[in-house]
CSV table of C-alpha atoms in Angstrom, one decimal:
chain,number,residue,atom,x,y,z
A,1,UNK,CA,35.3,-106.1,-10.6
A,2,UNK,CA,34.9,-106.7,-14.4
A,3,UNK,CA,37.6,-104.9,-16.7
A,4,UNK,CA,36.3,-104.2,-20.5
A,5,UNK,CA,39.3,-103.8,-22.9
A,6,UNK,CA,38.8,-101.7,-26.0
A,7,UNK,CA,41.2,-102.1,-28.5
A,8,UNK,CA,41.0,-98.8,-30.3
A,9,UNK,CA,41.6,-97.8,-34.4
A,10,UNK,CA,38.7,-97.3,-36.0
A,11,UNK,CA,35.9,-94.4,-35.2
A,12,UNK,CA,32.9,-95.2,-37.6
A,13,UNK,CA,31.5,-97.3,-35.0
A,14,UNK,CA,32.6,-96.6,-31.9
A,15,UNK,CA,30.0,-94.3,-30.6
A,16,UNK,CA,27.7,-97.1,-30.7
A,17,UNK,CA,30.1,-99.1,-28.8
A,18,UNK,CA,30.3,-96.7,-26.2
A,19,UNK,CA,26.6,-95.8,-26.1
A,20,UNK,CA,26.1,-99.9,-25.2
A,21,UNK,CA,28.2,-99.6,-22.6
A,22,UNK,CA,26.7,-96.2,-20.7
A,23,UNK,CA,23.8,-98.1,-21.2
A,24,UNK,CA,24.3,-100.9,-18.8
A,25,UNK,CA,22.0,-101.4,-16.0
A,26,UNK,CA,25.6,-102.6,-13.9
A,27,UNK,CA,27.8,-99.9,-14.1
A,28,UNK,CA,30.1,-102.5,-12.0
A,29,UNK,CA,32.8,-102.6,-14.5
A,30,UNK,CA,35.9,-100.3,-16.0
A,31,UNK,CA,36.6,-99.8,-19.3
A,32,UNK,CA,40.0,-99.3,-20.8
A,33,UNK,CA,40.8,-98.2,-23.9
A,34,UNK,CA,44.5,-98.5,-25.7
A,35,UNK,CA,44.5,-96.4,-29.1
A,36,UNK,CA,46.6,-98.0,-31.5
A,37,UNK,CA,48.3,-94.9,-32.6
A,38,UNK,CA,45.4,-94.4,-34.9
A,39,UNK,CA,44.7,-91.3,-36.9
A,40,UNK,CA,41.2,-90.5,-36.0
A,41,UNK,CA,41.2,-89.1,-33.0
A,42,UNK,CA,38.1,-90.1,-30.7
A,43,UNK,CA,38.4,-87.6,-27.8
A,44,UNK,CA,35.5,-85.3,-28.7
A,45,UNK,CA,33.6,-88.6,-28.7
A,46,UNK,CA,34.8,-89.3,-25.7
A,47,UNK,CA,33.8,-86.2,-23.6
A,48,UNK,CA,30.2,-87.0,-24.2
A,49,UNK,CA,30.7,-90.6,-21.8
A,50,UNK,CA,32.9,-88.7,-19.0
A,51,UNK,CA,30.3,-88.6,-16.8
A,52,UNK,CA,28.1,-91.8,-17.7
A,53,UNK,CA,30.8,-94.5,-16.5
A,54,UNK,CA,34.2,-95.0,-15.2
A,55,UNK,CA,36.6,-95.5,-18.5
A,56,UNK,CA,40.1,-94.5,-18.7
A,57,UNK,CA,42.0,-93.7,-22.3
A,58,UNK,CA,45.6,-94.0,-23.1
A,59,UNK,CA,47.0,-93.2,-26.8
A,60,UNK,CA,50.1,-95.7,-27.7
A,61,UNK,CA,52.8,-93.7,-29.0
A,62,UNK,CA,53.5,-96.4,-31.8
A,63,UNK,CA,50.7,-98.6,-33.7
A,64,UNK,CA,51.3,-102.0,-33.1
A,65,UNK,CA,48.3,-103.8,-34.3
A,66,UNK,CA,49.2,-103.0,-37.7
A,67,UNK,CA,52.3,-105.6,-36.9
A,68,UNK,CA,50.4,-107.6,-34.3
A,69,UNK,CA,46.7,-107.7,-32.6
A,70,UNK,CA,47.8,-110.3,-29.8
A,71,UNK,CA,50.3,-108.0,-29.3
A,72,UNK,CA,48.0,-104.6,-29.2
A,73,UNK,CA,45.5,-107.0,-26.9
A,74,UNK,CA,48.8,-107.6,-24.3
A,75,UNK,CA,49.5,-104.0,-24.0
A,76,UNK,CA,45.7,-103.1,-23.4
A,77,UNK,CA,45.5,-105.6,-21.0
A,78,UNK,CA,48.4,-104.1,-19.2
A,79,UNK,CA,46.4,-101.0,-18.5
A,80,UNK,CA,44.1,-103.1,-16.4
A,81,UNK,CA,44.2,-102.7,-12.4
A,82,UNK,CA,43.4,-105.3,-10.1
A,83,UNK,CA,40.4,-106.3,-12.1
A,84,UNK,CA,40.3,-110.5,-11.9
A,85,UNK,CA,38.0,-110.4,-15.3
A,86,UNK,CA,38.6,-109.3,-18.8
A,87,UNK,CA,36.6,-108.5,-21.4
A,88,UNK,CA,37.8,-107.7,-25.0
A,89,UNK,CA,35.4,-105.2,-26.7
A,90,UNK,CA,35.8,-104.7,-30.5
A,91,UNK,CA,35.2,-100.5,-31.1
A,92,UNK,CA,32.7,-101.7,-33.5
A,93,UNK,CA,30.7,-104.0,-31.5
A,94,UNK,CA,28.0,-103.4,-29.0
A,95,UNK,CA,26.4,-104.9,-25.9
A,96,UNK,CA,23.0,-105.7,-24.8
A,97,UNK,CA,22.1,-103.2,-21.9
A,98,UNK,CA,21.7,-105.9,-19.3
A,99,UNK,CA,25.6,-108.1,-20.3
A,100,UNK,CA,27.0,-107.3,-17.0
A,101,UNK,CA,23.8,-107.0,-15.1
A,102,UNK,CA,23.7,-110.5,-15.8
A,103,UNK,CA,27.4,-111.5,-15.2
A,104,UNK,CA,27.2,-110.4,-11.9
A,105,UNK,CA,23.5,-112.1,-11.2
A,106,UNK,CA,24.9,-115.4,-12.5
A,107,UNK,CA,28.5,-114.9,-10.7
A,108,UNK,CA,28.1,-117.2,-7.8
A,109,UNK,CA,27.0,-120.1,-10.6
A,110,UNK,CA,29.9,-119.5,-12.6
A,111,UNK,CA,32.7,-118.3,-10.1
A,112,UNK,CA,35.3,-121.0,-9.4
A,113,UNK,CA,33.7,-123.6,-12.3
A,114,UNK,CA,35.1,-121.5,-15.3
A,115,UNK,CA,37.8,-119.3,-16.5
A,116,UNK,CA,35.5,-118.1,-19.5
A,117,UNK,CA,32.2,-117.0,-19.6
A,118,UNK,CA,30.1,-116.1,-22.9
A,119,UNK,CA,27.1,-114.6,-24.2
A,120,UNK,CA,24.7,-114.8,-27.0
A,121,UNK,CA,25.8,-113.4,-30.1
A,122,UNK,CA,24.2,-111.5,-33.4
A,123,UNK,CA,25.8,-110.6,-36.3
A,124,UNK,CA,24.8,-106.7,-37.7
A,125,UNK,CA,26.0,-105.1,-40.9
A,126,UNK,CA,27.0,-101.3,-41.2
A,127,UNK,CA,23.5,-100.5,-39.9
A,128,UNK,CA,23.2,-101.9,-37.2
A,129,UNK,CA,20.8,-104.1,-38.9
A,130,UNK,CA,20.7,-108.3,-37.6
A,131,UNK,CA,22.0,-110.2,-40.3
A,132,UNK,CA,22.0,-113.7,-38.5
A,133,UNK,CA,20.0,-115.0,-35.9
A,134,UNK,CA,21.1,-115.4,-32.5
A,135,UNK,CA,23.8,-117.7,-31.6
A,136,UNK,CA,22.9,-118.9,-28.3
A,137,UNK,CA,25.1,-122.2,-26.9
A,138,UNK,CA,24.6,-125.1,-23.7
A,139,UNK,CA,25.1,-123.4,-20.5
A,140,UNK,CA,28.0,-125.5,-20.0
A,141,UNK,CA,29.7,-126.8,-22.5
A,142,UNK,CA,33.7,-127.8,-23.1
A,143,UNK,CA,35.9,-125.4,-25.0
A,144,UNK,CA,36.6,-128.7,-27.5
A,145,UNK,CA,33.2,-129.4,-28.4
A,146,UNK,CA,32.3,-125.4,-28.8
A,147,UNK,CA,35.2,-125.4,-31.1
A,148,UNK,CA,33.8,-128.2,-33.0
A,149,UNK,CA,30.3,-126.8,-33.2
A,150,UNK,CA,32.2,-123.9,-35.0
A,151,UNK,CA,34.0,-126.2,-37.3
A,152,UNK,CA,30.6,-127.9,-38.1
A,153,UNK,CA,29.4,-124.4,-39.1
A,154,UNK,CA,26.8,-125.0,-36.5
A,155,UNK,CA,28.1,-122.2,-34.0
A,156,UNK,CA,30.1,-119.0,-34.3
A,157,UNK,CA,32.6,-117.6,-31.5
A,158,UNK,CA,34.6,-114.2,-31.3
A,159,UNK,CA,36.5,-112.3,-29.0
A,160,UNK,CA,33.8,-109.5,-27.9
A,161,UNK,CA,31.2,-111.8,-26.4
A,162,UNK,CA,33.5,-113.7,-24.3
A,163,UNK,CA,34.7,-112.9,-20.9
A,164,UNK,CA,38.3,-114.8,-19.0
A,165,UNK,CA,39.7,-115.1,-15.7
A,166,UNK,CA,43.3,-113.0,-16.3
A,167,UNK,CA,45.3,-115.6,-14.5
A,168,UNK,CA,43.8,-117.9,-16.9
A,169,UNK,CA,45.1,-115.3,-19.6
A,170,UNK,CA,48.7,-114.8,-18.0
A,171,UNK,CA,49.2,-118.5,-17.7
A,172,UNK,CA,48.6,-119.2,-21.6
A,173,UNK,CA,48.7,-115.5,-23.4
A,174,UNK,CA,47.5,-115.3,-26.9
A,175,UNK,CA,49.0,-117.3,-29.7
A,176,UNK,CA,50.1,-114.6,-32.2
A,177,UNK,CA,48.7,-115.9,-35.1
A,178,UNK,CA,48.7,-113.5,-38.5
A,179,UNK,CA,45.7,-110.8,-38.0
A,180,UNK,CA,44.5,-112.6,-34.8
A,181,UNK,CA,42.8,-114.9,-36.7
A,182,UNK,CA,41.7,-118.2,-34.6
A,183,UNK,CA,43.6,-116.7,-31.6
A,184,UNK,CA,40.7,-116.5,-29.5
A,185,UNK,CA,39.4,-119.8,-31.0
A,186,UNK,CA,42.7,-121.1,-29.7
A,187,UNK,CA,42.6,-118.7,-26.5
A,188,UNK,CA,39.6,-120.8,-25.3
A,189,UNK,CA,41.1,-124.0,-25.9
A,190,UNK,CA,43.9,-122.9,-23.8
A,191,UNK,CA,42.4,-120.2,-21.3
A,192,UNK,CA,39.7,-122.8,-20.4
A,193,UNK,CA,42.1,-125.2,-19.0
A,194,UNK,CA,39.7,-128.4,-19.4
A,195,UNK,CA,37.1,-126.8,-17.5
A,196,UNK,CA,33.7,-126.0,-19.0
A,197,UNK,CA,32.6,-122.3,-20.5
A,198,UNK,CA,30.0,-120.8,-18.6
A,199,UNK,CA,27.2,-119.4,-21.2
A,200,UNK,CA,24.8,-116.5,-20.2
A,201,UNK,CA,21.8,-116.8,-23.2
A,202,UNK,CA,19.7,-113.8,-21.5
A,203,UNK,CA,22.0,-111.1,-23.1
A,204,UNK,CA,23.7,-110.9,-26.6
A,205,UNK,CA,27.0,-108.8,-28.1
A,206,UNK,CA,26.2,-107.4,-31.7
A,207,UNK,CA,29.2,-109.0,-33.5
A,208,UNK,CA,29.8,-106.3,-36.8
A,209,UNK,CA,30.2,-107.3,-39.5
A,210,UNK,CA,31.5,-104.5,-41.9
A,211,UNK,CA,34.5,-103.9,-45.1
A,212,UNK,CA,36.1,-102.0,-42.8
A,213,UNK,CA,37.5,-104.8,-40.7
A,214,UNK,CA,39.2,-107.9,-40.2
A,215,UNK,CA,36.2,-110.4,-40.5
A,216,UNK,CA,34.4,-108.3,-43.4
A,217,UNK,CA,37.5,-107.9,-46.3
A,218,UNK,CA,37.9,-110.0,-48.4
A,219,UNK,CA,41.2,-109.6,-50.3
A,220,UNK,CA,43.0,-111.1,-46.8
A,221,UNK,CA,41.6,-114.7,-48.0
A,222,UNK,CA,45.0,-115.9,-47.8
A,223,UNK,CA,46.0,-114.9,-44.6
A,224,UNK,CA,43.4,-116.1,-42.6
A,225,UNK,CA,43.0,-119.6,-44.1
A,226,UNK,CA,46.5,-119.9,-43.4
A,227,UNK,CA,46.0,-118.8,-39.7
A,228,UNK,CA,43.3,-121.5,-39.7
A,229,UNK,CA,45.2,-123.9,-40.7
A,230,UNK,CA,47.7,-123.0,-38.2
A,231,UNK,CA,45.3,-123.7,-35.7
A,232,UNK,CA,44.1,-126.8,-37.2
A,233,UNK,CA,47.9,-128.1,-36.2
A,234,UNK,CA,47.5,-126.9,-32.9
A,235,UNK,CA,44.5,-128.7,-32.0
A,236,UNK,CA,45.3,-132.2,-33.8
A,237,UNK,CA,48.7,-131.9,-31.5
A,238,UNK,CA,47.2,-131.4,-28.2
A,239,UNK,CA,43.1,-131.4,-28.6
A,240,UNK,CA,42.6,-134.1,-30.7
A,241,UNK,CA,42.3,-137.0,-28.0
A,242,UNK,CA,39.4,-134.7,-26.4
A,243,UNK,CA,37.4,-136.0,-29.6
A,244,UNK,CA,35.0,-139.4,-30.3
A,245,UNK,CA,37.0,-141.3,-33.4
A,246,UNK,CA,34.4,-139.8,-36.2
A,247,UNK,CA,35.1,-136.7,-34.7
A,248,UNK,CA,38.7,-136.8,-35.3
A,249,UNK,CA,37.9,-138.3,-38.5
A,250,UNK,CA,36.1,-135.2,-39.8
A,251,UNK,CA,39.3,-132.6,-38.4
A,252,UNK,CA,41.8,-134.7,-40.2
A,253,UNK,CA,39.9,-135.0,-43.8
A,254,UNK,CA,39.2,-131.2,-43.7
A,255,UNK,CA,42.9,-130.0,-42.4
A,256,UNK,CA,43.7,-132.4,-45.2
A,257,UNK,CA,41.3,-130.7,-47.7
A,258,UNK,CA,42.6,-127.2,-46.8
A,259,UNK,CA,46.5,-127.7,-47.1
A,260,UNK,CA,45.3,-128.7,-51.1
């Protein structure tokens, strides 16, 4: 059975979240959401989905994300039962009605070939409203060269549209990076354990965009190229041979670039 994490704070956009998932034509999945200790309550909200699928809710008694979103995303794992898959749902974004449909049609492909499965991805502003076009991505493809499509600015990954084996997870855990920025860029690198990610193109996660999180302000500029760069380190120590000469070429002269 497929687990869906929801690592709850903010409200604005949850409904929509939670509306994408009672509209799945799989209801063969659990959600779990952690609240971060956040002040706006969701409860009401969540009486209206009691009946539409199976979802449990636990308020933390401290807010941790605040210090540490790997962290937050451990302890919201924990809530999980003997679910093998995990999926991290942002409580802004939003899935295609047919996501787990089609994780389950394409199961026997994928199952024992891959710790991490993805979808297609769109990013949408406050409105709901497209603001890229869709990011689809090979059926099979290495974590290494989907992190260097990324670097290319010819590809985009996130946490929401990607699904992992959890003993994949507990054998490599998130890197706490600052704000959780590149940790799931670095998760896949790990979690994938040189096998290939499995890519479902049929259905697509609605990646927000918005100012009131991490990927939309601005003013934490700082912190997140420094998280990059981070990351950068990481994959010239251990990633690096995985790449054609040019290729290492072009990480090494933009780490070099960025550490101006």
């Amino acid at each position: 059975m497929l687990a869906i994490i929801i690592p709850y704070f903010k409200l604005t956009f949850f409904e929509a979240t939670m509306q994408s998932l009672a509209n799945q034509t799989d209801k063969r999945f659990k959600v779990y959401i952690g609240d971060d200790n956040s002040p706006e309550n969701p409860t009401l909200l969540l009486q209206n989905f009691k009946e539409k699928f199976h979802f449990e809710y636990t308020k933390f008694e401290n807010n941790l994300g605040g210090i540490s979103l790997t962290k937050q995303w451990d302890r919201c794992i924990e809530l999980c039962g003997n679910e093998q898959w995990i999926m991290i749902l942002g409580d802004d974004d939003v899935l295609s009605d047919s996501v787990v449909e089609n994780w389950y049609k394409n199961y026997a492909e994928f199952n024992s070939k891959t710790n991490i499965v993805r979808f297609a991805s769109i990013l949408v502003d406050e409105s709901s409203n497209p603001t890229s076009s869709k990011y689809s991505h090979p059926k099979w493809e290495m974590a290494t060269d989907s992190f260097y499509r990324k670097f290319l600015g010819d590809s985009r990954s996130s946490l929401s549209e990607h699904i992992f084996l959890k003993e994949a997870y507990e054998r490599n855990g998130f890197y706490n990076y600052q704000l959780a920025w590149n940790s799931d860029d670095r998760a896949w690198l790990e979690f994938s354990e040189d096998k290939p990610i499995f890519t479902i193109n049929e259905s697509i996660v609605y990646i927000r965009i918005s100012k009131i999180n991490i990927s939309g302000k601005a003013d934490n500029y700082l912190i997140k190229n420094k998280s990059l760069l981070e990351c950068y380190k990481f994959l010239i120590s251990k990633k690096l041979s995985h790449y054609s000469p040019q290729q290492r070429t072009n990480i090494l002269r933009n780490y070099g670039i960025n550490i101006k």
